[in-house]
Coordinates of C-alpha atoms in Angstrom, one line a residue:
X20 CA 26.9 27.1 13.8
X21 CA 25.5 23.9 14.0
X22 CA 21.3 24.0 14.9
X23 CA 19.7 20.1 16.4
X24 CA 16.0 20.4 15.6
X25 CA 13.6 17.9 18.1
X26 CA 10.6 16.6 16.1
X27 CA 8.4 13.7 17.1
X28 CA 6.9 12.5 13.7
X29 CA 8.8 11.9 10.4
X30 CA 11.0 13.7 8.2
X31 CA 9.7 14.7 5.7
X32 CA 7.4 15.8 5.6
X33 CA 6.9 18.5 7.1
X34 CA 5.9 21.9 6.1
X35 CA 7.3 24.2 8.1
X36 CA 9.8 22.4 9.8
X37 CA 11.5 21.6 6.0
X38 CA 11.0 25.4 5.4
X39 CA 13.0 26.3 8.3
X40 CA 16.0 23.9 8.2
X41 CA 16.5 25.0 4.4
X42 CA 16.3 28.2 5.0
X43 CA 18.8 27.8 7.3
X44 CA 21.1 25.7 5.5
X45 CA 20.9 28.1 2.9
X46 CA 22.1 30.9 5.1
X47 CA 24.9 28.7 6.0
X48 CA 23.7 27.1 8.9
X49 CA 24.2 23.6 9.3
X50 CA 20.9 22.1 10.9
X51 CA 20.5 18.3 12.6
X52 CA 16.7 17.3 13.2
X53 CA 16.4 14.7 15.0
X54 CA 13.2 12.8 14.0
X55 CA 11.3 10.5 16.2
X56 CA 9.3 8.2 14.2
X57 CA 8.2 5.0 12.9
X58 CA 10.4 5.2 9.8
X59 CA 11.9 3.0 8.4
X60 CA 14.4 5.0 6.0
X61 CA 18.4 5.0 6.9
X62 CA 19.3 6.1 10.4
X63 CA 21.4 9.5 9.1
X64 CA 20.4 10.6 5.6
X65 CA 20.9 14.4 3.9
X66 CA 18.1 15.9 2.6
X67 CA 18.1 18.8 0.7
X68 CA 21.0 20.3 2.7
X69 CA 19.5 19.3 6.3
X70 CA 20.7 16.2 8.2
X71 CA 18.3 14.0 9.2
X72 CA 18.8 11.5 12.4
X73 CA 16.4 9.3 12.7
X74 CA 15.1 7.0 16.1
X75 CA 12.5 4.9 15.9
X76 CA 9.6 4.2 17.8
X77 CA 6.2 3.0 16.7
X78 CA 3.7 6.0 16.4
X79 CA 1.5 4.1 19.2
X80 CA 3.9 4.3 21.4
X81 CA 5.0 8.0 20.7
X82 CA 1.3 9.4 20.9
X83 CA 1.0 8.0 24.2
X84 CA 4.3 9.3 25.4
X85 CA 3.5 12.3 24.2
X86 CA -0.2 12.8 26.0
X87 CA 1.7 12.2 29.3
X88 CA 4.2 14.7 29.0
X89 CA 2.0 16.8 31.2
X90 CA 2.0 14.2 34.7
X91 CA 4.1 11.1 33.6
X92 CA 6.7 12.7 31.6
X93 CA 9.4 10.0 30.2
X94 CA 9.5 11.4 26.5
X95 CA 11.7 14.3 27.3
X96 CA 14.0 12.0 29.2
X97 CA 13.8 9.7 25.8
X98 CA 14.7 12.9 23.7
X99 CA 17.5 14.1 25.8
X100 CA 19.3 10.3 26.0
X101 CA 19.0 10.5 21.9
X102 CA 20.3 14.3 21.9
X103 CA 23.4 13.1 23.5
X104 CA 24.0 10.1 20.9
X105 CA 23.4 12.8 18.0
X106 CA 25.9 15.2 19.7
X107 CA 28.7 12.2 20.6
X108 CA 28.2 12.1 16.1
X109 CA 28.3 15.5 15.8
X110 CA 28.1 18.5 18.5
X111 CA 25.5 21.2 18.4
X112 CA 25.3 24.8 19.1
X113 CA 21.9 25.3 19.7
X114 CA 18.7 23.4 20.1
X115 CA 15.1 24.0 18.7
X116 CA 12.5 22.1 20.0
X117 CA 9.1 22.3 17.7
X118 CA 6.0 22.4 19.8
X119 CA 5.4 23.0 23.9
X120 CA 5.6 19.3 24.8
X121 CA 9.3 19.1 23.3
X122 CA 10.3 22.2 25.2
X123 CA 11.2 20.0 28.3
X124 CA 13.7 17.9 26.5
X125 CA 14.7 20.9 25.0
X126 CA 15.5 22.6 28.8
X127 CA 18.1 19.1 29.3
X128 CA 19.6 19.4 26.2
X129 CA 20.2 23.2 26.8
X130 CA 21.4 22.7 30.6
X131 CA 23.5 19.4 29.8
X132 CA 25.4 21.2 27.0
X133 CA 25.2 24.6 27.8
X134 CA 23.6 26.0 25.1
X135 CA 20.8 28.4 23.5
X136 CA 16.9 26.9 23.4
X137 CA 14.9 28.5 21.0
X138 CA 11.2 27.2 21.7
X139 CA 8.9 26.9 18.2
X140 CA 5.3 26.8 19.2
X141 CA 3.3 25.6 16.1
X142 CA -0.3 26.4 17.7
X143 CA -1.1 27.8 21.4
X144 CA -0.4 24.2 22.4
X145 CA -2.8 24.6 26.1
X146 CA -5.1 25.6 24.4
X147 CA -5.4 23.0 21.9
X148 CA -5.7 20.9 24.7
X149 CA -9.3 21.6 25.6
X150 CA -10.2 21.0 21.7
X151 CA -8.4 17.8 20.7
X152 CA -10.3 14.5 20.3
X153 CA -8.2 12.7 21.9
X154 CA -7.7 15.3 24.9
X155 CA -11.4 15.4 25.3
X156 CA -12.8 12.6 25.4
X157 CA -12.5 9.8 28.0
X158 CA -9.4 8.4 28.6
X159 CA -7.6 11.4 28.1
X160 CA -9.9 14.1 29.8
X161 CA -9.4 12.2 32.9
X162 CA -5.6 13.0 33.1
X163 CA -5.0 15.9 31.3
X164 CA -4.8 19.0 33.5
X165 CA -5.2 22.7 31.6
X166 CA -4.2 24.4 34.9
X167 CA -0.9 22.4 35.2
X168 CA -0.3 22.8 31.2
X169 CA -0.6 26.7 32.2
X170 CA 2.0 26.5 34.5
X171 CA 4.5 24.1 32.7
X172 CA 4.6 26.5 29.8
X173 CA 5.2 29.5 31.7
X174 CA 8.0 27.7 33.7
X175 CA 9.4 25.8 30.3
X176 CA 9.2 29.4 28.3
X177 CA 11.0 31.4 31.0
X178 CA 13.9 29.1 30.2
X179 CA 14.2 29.4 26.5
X180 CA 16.1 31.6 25.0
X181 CA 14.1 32.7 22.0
X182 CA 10.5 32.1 21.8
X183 CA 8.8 31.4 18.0
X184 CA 5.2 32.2 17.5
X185 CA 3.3 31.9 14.2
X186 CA 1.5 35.0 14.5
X187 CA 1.3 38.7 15.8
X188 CA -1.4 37.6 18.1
X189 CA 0.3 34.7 19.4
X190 CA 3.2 37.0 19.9
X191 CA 0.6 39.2 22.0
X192 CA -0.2 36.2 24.5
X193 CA 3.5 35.5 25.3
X194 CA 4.0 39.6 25.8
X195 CA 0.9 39.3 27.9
X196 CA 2.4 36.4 29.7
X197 CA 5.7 39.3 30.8
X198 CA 8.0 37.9 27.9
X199 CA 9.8 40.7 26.1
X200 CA 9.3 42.2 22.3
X201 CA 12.5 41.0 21.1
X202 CA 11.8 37.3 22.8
X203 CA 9.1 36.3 21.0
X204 CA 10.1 36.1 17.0
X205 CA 6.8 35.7 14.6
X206 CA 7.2 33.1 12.1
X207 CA 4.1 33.1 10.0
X208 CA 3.3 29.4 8.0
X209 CA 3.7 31.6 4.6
X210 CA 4.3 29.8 1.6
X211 CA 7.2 28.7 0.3
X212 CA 6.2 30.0 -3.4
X213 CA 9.6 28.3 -4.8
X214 CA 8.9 24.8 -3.4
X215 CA 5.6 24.7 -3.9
X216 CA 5.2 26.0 -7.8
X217 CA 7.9 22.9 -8.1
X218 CA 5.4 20.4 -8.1
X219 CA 3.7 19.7 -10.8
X220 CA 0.1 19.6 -12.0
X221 CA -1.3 16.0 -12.4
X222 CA -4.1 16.5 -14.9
X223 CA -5.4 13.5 -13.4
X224 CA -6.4 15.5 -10.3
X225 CA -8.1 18.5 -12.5
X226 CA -9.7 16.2 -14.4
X227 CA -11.1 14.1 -11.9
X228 CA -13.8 16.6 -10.9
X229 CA -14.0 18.6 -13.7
X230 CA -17.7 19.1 -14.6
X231 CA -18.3 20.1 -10.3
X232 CA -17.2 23.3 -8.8
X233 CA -14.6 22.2 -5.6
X234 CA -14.8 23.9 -2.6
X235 CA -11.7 22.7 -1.0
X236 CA -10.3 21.7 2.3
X237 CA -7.2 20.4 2.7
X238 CA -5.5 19.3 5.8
X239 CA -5.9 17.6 9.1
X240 CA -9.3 16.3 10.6
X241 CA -10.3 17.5 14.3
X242 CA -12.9 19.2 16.4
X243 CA -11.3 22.7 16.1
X244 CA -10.9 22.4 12.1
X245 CA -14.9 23.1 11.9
X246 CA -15.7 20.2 9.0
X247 CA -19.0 19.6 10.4
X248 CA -19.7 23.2 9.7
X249 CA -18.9 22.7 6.1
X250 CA -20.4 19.5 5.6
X251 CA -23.5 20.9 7.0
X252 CA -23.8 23.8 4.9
X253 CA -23.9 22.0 2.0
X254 CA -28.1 21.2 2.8
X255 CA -27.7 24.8 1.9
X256 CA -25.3 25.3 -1.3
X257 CA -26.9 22.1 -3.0
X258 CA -30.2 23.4 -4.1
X259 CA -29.0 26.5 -5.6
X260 CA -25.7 25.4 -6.8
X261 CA -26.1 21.5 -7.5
X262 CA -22.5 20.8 -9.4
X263 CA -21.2 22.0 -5.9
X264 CA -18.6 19.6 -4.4
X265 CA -17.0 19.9 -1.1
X266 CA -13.8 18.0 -1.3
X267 CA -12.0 17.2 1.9
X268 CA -8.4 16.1 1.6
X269 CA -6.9 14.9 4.3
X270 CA -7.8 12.7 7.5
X271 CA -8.2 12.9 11.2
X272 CA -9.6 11.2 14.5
X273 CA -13.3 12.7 13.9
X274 CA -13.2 11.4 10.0
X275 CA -16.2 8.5 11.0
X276 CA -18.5 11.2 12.4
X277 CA -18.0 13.4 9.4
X278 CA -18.8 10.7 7.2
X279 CA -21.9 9.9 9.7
X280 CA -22.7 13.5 9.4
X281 CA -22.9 13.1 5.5
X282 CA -24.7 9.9 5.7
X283 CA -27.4 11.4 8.1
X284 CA -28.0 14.9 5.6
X285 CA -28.2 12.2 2.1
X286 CA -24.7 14.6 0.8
X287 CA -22.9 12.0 -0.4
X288 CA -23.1 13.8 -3.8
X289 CA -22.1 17.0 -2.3
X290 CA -19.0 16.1 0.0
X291 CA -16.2 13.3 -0.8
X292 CA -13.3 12.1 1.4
X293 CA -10.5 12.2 -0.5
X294 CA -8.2 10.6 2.1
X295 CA -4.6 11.7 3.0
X296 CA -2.8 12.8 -0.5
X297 CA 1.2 13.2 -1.1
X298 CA 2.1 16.8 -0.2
X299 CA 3.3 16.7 -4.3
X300 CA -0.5 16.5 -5.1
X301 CA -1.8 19.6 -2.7
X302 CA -1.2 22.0 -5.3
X303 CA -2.8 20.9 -8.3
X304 CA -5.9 20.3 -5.7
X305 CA -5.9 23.5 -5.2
X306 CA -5.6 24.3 -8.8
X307 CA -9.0 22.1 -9.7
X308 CA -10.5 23.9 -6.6
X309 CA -13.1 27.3 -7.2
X310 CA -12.9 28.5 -3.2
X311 CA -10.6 27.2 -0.7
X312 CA -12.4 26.9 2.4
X313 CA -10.7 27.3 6.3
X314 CA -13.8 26.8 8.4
X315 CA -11.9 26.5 11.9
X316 CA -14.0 26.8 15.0
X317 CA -13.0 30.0 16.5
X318 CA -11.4 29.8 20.1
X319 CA -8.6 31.3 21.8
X320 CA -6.2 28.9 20.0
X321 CA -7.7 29.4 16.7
X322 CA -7.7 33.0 17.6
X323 CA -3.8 33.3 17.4
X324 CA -3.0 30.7 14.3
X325 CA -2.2 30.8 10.5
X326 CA -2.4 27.3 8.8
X327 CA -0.6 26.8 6.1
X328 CA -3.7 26.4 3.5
X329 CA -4.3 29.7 3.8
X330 CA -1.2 31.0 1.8
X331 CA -1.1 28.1 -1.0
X332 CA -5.1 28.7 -1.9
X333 CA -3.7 32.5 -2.1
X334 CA -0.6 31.4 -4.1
X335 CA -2.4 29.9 -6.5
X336 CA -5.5 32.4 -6.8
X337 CA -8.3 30.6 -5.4
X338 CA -10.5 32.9 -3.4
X339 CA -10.7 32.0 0.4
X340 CA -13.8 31.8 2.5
X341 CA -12.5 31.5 6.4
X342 CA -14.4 31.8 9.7
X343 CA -13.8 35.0 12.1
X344 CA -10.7 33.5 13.8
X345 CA -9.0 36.8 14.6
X346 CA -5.4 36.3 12.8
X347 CA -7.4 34.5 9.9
X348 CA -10.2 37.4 9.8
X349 CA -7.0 40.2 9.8
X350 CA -5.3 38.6 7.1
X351 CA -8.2 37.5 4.3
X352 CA -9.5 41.2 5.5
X353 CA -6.2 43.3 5.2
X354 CA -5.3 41.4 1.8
X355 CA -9.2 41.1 0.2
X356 CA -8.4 38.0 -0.2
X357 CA -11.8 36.1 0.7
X358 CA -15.0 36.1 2.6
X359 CA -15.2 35.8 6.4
X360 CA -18.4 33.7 7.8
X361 CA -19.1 33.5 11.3
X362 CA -17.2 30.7 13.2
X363 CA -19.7 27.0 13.5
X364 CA -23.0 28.9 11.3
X365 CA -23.7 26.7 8.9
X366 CA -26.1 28.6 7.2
X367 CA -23.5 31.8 7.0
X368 CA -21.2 29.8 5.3
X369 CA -23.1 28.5 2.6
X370 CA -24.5 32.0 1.9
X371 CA -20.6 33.1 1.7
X372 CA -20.1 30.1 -1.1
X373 CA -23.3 31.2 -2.7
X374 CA -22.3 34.3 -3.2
X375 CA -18.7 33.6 -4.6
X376 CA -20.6 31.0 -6.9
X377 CA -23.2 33.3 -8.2
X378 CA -20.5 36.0 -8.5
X379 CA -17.4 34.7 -10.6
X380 CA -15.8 38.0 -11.3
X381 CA -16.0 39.5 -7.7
X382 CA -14.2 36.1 -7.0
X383 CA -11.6 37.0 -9.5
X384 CA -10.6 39.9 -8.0
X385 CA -10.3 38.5 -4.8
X386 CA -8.2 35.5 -5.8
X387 CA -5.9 38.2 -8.2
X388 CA -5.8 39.7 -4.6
X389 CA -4.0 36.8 -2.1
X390 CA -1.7 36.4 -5.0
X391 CA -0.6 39.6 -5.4
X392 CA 0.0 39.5 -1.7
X393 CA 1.6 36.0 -1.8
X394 CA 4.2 37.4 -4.4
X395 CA 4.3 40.4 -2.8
X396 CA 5.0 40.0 1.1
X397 CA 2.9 36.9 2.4
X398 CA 5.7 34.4 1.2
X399 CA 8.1 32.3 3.2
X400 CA 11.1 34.1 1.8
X401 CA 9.9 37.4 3.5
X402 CA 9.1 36.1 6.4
X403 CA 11.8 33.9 7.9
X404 CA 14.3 36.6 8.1
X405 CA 13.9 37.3 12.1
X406 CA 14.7 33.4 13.0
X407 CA 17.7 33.5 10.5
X408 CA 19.2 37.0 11.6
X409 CA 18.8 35.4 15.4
X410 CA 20.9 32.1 14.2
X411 CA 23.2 34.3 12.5
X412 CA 24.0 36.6 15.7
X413 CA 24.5 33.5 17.7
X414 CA 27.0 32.1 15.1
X415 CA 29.0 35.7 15.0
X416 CA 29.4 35.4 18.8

């Protein structure tokens, strides 16, 4: 059984897209992703197992494309014309298209060859919509329609075959929305304990902020992610803890007003912009860190997601302080894995990091907790099984 994976940004990296295909491999699957990208590594390369076939297009271009999906859509037919040059190389069986706006293409490739679409929605994609920089704010406000999103992923869903959610209640929307149990699948972003516990620790990294106690983030930079929050409720955490550093690792559209934000508060002592970092490095961040922090501004998206940060501070027991996003509330709750602050208060949150500061041993248990969870059940191992035992009744028929 041969699986062709759409994705519209390199490869690698990428989490849970690399988790999949290998696991799939593994299970002796043979998986294609194609990757749109600008990359400028060989056209068809094996990587760990997984073929990769690569087309090219500057990341410009592709973000554009992309936004317009919803009224001017000519990246789906872009998709489709390279799905047919991948299967002239090499037929498929199946398609898997990752995220809503690559559901489309997915539909052409599925009616041209006659084949099963499994859809793999990352995030409640509509949603996001009324969140994202770039969705929000002028040009793209003026031509993105929410109603019209509505109704393209209730048309686009009704034609898939499987549907992926990352969550139980993402699973509840699509149910909601009259799709049965057994076509929705929940895929949680666990970690991939194996892969991850490969890289090693730089002591460069621990050492680098070793005399300050790191309350980590780590990963993208947008309205929904909350930063502001965190930035701000470091006016708070400074006084009584003031080797308190809130380290944010990654990068985003909203990065300049973060940095304003610091600039505005005097925290420049207290907060530092580590910029995007190898995915090799994440973990022995989170090994320097003392809490791992997952401040998202709660919504309906945010309601029904599981990032991936949340299950690598676990892994590596580092106690978790989350806003009340409902699937991130449930899980730091059911595993006592972490304090839970309420979504955009500044002032909750810092009391939350006081605490755990002021309280080393209670934060102890709570990190011996999410890893005893992590090695336990919330791993990537445990959790893949429904997409693999679908893939592997498809092949048997």
């Amino acid at each position: 059984m041969h699986i062709l994976m759409l994705l519209d940004h390199a490869y690698p990296p990428d989490q849970r897209v690399e988790n999949e295909a290998e696991s799939l491999v593994k299970n002796g699957l043979e998986v294609t992703v194609l990757s749109l990208a600008e990359d400028d590594r060989p056209e068809i390369e094996m990587v760990n197992g997984v073929r990769v076939h690569r087309f090219k297009l500057s990341n410009k271009i592709i973000k554009k494309l992309r936004g317009a999906v919803g009224f001017f859509d000519l990246y789906s037919h872009l998709f489709y014309r390279y799905a047919k040059k991948a299967y002239a190389r090499k037929p498929f069986d199946a398609v898997h298209a990752h995220d809503l706006y690559l559901v489309k293409a997915g539909i052409m490739i599925k009616e041209k060859f006659e084949i099963p679409l499994v859809a793999d929605l990352h995030e409640n994609y509509v949603e996001a919509l009324s969140q994202y920089a770039w969705s929000t704010r002028p040009p793209g406000k003026w031509l993105i329609s929410l109603e019209r999103w509505k109704k393209l992923e209730k048309k686009w869903l009704e034609k898939s075959d499987r549907i992926i959610s990352v969550i139980a209640e993402m699973k509840d929307r699509y149910t909601g929305m009259g799709f049965g149990e057994n076509e929705v699948l929940v895929i949680p972003n666990t970690p991939n304990i194996q892969a991850f516990r490969e890289f090693p620790i730089k002591q460069d990294i621990i050492t680098k902020y070793e005399n300050r106690k790191i309350l980590l983030y780590s990963g993208g930079f947008d309205l929904h992610r909350g930063l502001e929050t965190a930035v701000r409720a470091m006016k708070f955490v400074k006084d009584e803890h003031p080797d308190a550093l809130l380290l944010l690792v990654g990068d985003g559209r909203n990065r300049s007003e973060l940095e304003a934000l610091t600039d505005e508060h005097a925290l420049r002592d207290f907060v530092i912009f580590e910029g995007w970092q190898d995915q090799s490095n994440i973990r022995s961040y989170v090994k320097s860190a003392t809490i791992g922090l997952i401040p998202h501004v709660r919504s309906v998206q945010t309601d029904a997601s599981i990032p991936h940060k949340l299950g690598y501070y676990m892994s590596e027991e580092l106690p978790v302080i989350s806003s009340n996003c409902t699937s991130l509330e449930r899980m730091v709750t059911e595993h006592e894995a972490g304090k839970i602050f309420e979504s955009e208060n500044d002032r909750d949150l810092a009391n939350q990091i006081n605490y755990l500061l002021s309280h080393p041993d209670e934060a102890k248990i709570l990190a011996e907790n999410g890893k005893r969870a992590v090695e336990k059940e919330f791993n990537w191992e445990a959790t893949v099984e429904p997409m693999i035992s679908y893939y592997k009744s498809l092949a048997s028929n």
